[in-house]
PDB file of C-alpha atoms in Angstrom:
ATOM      1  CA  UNK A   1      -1.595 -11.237 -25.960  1.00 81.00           C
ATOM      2  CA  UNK A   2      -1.841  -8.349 -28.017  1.00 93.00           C
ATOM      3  CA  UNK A   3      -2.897  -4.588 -26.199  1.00 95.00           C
ATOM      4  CA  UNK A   4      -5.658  -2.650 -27.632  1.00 95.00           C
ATOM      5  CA  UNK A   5      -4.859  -0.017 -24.867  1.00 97.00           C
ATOM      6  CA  UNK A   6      -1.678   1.350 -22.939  1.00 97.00           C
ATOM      7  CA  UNK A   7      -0.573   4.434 -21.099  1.00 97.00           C
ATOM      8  CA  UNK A   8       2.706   5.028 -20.326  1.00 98.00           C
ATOM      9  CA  UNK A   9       4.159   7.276 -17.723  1.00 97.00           C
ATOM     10  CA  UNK A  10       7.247   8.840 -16.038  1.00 98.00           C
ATOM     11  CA  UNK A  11       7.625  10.144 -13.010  1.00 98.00           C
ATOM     12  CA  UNK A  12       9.751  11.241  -9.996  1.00 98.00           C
ATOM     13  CA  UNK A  13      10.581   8.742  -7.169  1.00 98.00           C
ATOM     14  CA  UNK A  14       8.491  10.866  -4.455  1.00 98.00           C
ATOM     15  CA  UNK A  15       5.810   9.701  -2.745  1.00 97.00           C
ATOM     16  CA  UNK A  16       3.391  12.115  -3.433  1.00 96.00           C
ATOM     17  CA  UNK A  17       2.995  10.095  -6.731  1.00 98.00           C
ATOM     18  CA  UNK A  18       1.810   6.929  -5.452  1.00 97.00           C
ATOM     19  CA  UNK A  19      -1.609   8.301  -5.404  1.00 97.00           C
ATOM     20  CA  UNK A  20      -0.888  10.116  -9.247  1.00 97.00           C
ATOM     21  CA  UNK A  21       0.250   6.147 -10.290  1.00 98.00           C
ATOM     22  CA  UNK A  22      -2.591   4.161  -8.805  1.00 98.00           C
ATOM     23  CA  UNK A  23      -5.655   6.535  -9.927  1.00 97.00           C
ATOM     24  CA  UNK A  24      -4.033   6.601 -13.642  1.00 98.00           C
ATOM     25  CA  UNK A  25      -4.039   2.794 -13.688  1.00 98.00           C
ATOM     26  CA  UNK A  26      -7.590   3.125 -11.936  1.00 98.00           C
ATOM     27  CA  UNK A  27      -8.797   5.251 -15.156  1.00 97.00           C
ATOM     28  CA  UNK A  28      -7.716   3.084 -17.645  1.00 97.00           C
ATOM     29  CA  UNK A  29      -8.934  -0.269 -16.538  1.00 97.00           C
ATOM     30  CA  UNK A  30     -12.496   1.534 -15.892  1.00 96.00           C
ATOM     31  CA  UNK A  31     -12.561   0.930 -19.790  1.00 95.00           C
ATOM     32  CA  UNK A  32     -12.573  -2.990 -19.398  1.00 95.00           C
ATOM     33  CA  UNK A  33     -15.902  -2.879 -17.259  1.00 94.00           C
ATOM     34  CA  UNK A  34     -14.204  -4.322 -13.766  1.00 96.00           C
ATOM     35  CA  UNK A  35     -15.977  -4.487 -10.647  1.00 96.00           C
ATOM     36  CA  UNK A  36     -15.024  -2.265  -7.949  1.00 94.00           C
ATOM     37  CA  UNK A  37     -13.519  -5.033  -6.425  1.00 94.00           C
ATOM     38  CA  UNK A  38     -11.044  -5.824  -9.208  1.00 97.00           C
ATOM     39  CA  UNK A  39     -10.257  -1.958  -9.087  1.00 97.00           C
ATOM     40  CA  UNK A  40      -9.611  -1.932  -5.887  1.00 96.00           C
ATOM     41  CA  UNK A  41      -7.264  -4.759  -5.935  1.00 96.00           C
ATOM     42  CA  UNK A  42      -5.552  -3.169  -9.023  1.00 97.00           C
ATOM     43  CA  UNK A  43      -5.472   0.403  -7.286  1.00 98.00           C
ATOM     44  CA  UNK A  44      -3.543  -1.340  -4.030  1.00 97.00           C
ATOM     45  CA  UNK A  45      -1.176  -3.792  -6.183  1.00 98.00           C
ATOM     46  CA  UNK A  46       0.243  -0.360  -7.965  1.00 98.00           C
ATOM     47  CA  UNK A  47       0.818   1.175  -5.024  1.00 98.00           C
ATOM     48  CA  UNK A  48       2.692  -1.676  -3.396  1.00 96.00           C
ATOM     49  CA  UNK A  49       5.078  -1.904  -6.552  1.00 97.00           C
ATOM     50  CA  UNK A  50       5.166   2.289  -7.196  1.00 98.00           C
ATOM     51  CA  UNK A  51       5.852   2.658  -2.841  1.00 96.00           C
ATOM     52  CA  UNK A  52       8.662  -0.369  -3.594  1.00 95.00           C
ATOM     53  CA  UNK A  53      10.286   1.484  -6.346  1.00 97.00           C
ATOM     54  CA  UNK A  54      10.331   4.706  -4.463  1.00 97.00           C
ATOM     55  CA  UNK A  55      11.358   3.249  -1.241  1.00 94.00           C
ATOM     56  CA  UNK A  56      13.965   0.547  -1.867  1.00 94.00           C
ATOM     57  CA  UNK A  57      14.602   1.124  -5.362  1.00 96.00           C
ATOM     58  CA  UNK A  58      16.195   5.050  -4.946  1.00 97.00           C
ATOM     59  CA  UNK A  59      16.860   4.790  -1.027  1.00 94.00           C
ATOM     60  CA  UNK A  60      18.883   7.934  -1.019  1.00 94.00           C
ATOM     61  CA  UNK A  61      18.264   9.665  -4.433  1.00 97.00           C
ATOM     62  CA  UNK A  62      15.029  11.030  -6.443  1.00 98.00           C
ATOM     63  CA  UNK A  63      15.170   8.376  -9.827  1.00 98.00           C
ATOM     64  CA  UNK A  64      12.742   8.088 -12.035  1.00 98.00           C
ATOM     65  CA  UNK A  65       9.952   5.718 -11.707  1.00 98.00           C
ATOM     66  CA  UNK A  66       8.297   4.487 -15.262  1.00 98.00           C
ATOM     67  CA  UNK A  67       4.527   2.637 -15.456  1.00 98.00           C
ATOM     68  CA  UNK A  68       2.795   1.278 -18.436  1.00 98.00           C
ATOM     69  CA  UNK A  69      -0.500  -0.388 -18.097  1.00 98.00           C
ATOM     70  CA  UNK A  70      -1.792  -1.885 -21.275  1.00 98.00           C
ATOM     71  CA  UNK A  71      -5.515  -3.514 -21.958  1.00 97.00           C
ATOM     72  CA  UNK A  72      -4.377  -7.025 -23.511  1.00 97.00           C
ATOM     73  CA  UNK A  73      -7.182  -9.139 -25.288  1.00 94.00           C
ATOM     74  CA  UNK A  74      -9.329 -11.333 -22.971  1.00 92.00           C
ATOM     75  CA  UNK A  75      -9.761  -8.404 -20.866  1.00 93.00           C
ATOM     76  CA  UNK A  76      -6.390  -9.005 -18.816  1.00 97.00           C
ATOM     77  CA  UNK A  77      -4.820  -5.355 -17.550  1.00 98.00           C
ATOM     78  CA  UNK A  78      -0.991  -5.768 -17.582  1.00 98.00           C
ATOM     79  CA  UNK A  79       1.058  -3.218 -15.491  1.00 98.00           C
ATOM     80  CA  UNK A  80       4.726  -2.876 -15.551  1.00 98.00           C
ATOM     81  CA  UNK A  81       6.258  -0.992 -12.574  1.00 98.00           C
ATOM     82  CA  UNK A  82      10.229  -0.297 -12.958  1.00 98.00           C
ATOM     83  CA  UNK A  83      13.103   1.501 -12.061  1.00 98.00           C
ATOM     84  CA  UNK A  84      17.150   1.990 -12.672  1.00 98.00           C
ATOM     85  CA  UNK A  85      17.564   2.021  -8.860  1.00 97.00           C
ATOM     86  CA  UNK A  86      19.498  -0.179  -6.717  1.00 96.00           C
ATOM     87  CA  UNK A  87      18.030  -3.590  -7.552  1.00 95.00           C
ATOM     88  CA  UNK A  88      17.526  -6.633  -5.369  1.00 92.00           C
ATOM     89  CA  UNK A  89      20.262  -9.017  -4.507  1.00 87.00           C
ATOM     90  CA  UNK A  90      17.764 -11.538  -4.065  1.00 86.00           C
ATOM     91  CA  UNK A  91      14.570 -11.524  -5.215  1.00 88.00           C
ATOM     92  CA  UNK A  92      13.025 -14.763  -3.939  1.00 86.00           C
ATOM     93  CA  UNK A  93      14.244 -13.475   0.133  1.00 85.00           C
ATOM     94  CA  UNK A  94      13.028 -10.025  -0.995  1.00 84.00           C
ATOM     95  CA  UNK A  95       9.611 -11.859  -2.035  1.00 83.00           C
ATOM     96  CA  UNK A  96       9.246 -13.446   1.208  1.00 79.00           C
ATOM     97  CA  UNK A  97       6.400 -12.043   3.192  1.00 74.00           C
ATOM     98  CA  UNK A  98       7.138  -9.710   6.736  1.00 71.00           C
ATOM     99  CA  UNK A  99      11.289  -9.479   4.446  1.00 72.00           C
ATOM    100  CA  UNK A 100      11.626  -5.864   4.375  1.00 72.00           C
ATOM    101  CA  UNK A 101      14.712  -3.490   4.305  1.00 69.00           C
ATOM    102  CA  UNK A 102      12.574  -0.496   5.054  1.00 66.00           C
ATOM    103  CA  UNK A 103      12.721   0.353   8.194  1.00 69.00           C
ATOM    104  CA  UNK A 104      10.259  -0.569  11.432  1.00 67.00           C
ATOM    105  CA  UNK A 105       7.134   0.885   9.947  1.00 70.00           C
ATOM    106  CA  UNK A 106       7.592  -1.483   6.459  1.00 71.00           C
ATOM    107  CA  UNK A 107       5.256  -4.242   6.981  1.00 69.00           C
ATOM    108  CA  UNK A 108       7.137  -6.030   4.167  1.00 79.00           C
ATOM    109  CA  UNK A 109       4.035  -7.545   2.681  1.00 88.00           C
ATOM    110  CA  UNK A 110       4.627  -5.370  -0.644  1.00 91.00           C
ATOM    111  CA  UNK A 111       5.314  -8.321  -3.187  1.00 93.00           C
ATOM    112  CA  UNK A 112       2.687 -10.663  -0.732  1.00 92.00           C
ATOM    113  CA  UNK A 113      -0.156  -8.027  -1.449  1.00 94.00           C
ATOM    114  CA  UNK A 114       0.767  -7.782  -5.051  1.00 96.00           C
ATOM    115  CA  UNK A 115       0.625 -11.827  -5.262  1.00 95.00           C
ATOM    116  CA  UNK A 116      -2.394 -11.935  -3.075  1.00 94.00           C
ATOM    117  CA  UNK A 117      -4.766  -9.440  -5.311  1.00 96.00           C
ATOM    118  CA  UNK A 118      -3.505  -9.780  -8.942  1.00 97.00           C
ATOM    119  CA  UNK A 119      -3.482 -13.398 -10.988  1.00 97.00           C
ATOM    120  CA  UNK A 120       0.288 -13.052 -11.636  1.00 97.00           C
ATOM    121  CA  UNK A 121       3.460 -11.172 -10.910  1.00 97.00           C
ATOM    122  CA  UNK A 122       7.206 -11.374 -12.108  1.00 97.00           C
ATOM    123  CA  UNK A 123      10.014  -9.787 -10.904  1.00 96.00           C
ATOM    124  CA  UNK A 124      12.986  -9.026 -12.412  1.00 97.00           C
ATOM    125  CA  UNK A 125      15.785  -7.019 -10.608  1.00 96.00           C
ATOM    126  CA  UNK A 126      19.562  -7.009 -11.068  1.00 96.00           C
ATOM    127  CA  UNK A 127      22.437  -5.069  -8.720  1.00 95.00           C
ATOM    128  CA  UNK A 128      22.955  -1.779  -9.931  1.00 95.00           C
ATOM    129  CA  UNK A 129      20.916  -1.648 -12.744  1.00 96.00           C
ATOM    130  CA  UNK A 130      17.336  -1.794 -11.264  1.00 97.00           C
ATOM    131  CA  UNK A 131      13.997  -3.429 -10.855  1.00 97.00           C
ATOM    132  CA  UNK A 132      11.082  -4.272 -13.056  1.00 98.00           C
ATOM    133  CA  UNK A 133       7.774  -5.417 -11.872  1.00 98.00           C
ATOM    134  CA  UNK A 134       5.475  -7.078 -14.066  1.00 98.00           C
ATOM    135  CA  UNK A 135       1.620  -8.092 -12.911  1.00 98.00           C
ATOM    136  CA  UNK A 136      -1.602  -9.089 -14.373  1.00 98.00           C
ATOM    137  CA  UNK A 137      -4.958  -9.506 -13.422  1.00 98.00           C
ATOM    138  CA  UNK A 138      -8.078 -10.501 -15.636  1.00 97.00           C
ATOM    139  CA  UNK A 139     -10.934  -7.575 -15.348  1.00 97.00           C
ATOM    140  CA  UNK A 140     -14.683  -7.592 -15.916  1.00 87.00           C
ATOM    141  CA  UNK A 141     -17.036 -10.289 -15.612  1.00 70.00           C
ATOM    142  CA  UNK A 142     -19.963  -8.963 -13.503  1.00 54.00           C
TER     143      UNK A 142
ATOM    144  CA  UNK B  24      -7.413  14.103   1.910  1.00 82.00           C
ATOM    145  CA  UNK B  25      -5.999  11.946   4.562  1.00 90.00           C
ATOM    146  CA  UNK B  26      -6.725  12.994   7.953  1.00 95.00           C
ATOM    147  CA  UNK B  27      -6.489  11.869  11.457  1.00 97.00           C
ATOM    148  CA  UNK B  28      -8.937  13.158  14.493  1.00 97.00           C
ATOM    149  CA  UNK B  29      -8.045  12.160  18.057  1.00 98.00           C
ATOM    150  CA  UNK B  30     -10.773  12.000  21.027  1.00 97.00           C
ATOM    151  CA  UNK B  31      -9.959  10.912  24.284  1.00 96.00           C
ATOM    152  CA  UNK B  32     -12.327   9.133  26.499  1.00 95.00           C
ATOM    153  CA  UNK B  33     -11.203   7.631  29.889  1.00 94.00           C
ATOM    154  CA  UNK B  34      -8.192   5.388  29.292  1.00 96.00           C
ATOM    155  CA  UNK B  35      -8.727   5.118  25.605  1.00 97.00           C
ATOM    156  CA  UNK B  36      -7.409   7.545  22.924  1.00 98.00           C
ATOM    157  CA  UNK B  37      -9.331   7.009  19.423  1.00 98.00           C
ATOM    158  CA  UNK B  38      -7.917   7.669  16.290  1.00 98.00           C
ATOM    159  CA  UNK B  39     -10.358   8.125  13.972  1.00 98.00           C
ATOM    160  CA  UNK B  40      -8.440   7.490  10.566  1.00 98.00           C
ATOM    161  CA  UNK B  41     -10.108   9.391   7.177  1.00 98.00           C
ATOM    162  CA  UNK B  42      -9.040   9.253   3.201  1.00 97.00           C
ATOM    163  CA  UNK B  43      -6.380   6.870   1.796  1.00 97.00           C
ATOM    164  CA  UNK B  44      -3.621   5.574   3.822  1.00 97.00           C
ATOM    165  CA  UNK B  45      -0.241   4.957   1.312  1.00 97.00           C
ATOM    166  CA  UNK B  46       3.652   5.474   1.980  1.00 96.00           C
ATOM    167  CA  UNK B  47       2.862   9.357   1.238  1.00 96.00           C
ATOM    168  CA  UNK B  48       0.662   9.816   4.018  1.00 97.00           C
ATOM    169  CA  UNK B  49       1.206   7.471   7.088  1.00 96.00           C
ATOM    170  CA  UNK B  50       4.263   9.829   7.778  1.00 94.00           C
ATOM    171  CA  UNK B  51       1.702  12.834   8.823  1.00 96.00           C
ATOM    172  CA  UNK B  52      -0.520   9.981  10.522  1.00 97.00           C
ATOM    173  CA  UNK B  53       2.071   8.488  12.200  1.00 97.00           C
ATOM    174  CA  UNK B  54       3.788  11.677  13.831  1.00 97.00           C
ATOM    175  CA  UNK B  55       0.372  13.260  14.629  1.00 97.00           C
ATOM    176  CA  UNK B  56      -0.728  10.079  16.266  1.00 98.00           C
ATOM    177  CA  UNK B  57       2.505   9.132  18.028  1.00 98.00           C
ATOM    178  CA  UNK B  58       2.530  12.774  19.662  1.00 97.00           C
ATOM    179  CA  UNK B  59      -0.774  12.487  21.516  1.00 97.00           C
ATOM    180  CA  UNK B  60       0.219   8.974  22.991  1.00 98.00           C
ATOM    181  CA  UNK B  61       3.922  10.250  24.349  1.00 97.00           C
ATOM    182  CA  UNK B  62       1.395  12.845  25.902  1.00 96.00           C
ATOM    183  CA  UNK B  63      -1.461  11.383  27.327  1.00 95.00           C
ATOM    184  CA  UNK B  64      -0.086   7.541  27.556  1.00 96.00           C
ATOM    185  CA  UNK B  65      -3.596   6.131  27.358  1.00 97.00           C
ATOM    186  CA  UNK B  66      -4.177   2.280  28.123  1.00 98.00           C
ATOM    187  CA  UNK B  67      -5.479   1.685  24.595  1.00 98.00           C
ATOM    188  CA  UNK B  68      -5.225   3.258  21.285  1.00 98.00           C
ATOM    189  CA  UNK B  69      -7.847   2.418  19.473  1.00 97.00           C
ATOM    190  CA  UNK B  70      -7.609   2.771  15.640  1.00 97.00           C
ATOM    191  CA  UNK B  71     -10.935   3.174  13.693  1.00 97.00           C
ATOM    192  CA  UNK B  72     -10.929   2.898   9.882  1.00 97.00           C
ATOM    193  CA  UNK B  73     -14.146   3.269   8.767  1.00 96.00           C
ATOM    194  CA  UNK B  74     -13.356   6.389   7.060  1.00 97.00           C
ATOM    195  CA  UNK B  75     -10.682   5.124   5.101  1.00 98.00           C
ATOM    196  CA  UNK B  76     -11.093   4.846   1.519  1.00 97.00           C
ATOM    197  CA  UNK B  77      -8.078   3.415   0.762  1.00 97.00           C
ATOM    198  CA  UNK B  78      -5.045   1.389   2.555  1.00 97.00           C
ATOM    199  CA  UNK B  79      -2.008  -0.389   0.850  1.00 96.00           C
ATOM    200  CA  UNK B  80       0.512  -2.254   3.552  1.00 95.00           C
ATOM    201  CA  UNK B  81       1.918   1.134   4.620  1.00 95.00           C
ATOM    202  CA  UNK B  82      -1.461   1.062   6.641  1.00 96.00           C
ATOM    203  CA  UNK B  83      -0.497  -2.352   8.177  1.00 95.00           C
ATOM    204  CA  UNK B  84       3.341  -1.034   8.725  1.00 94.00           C
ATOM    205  CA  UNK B  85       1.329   1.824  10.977  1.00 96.00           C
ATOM    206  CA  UNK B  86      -0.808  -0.610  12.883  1.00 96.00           C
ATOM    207  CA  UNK B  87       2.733  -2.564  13.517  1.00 94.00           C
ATOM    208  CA  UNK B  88       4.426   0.497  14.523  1.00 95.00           C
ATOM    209  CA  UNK B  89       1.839   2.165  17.051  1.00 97.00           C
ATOM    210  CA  UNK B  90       1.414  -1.712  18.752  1.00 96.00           C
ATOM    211  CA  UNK B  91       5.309  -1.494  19.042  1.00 95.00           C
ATOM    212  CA  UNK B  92       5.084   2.096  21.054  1.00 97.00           C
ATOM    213  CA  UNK B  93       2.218   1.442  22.922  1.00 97.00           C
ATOM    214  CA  UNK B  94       3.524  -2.158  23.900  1.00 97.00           C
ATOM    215  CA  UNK B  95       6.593   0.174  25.011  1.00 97.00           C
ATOM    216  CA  UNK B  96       4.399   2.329  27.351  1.00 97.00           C
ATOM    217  CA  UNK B  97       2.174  -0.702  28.937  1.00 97.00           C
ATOM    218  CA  UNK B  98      -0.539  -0.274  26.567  1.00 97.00           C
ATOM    219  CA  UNK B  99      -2.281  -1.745  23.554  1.00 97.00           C
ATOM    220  CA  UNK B 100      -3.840  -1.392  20.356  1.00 96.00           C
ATOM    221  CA  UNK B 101      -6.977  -2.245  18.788  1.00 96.00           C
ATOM    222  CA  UNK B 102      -8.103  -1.983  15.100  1.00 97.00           C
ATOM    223  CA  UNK B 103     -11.961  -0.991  14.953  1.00 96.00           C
ATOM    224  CA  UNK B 104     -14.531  -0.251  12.038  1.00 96.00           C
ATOM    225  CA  UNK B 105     -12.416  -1.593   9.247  1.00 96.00           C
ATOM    226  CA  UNK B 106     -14.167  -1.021   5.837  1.00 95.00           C
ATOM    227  CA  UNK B 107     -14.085  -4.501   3.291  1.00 93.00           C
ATOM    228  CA  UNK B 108     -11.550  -2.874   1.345  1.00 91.00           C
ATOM    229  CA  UNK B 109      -9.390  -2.294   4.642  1.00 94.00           C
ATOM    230  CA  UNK B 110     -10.402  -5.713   5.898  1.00 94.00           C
ATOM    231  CA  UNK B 111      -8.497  -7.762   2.861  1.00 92.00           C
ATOM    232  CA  UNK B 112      -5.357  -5.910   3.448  1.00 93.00           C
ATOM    233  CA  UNK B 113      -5.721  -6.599   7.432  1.00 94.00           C
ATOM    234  CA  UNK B 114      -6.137 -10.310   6.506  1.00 92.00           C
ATOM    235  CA  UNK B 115      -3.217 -10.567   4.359  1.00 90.00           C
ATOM    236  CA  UNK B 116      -1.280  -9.675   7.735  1.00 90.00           C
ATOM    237  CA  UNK B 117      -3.749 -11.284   9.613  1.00 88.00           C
ATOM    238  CA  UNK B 118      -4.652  -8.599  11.884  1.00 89.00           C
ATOM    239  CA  UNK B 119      -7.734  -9.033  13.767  1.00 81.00           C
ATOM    240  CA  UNK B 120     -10.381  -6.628  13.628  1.00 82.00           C
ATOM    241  CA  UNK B 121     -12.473  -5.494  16.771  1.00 75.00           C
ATOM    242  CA  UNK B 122     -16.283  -3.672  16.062  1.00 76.00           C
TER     243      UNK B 122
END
């Protein structure tokens, strides 16, 4: 499907711009009429894949995180959350919900959130060379 | 702005949670929170949301956490006043929540 809107964006791997990445993605899907609902499901997904980046994708170093949320036709937002971080051995056990290599305050219900409020994710992470999240959700129809 | 205000009554401590709850700010929460019960070791620590705008699962990794310290002092936790927003994310980890 073709975009007739997308914002792209950089930014460091600290958490003080998981707020900065969900509100920007917020903005832009206010243009395909959603109901609060939809934003709000939207607004928690980024943050799940923006907090995984930050968290598990630079462990031990500041990276750079990059987002681009695009307005495809049929009113579906796309949002593509990625980094050049570690990566994920294994993406299926890392997809699993309560899996979680973040310590004992990790829920590890990151990828189970982002499957539970958008209409479809992908992942796609190799060793060394990092992860890319890829989710979609279809807006509108109040 | 997230914030956290903690009242006291009897056995109970309350926290009352305010703002949006993410990775960035359930460190302050946490460490704020976690100070008062190592002090005052109530019998319940009762978290109320209904000030919270948003939560993503870092919220759920903080319920998690404070039921593992307060199951390590002889005490437990309940989850009170949880907006709808706050209620999907509780049901994805099937938390209960007690009004």
């Amino acid at each position: 499907m073709k975009a007739w809107n997308t914002v792209k964006i950089t930014f460091p791997s600290k958490s003080v711009n998981e707020g900065f990445a969900r509100s920007a993605v917020a903005a832009l899907a206010s243009q395909a009429d959603p109901t609060l609902e939809q934003v709000a499901d939207l607004k928690t997904a980024v943050s799940e894949a923006v907090t995984n980046a930050i968290v598990h994708g630079y462990p031990d170093v500041i990276g750079t995180v990059s987002l681009t949320a695009s307005l495809l036709e049929g009113n579906v937002m796309r949002v593509v959350v990625a980094d050049r971080g570690v990566g994920i051995p294994d993406v299926a056990r890392a997809m699993e919900p309560l899996f979680t290599t973040g310590g004992p305050e990790r829920a590890g219900l990151g990828f189970a959130v982002m499957e539970s409020f958008m209409d479809t994710v992908k992942v796609r992470s190799a060793p060394g060379k990092g992860t890319r999240v890829t989710m979609t959700k279809r807006l509108g129809g109040r | 702005m997230t914030q956290v205000t903690l009242r006291q009554e009897d056995d109970t401590l309350t926290a009352q949670l305010a703002g949006e709850i993410d990775h960035h700010s359930a460190a302050a929460l946490r460490e704020q929170i976690d100070s008062r019960v190592r002090a005052a070791v109530p019998a319940v620590l009762a978290l109320d949301f209904s000030a919270v705008t948003f939560m993503d699962s870092s919220g759920v990794g903080l319920i998690l956490g404070r039921h593992r310290l307060m199951d390590s002092l002889g005490g437990a936790v309940t989850v009170r006043h949880a907006p709808p927003g706050v209620r999907r994310m509780l049901a994805v980890a099937g938390i209960e929540c007690k009004d």
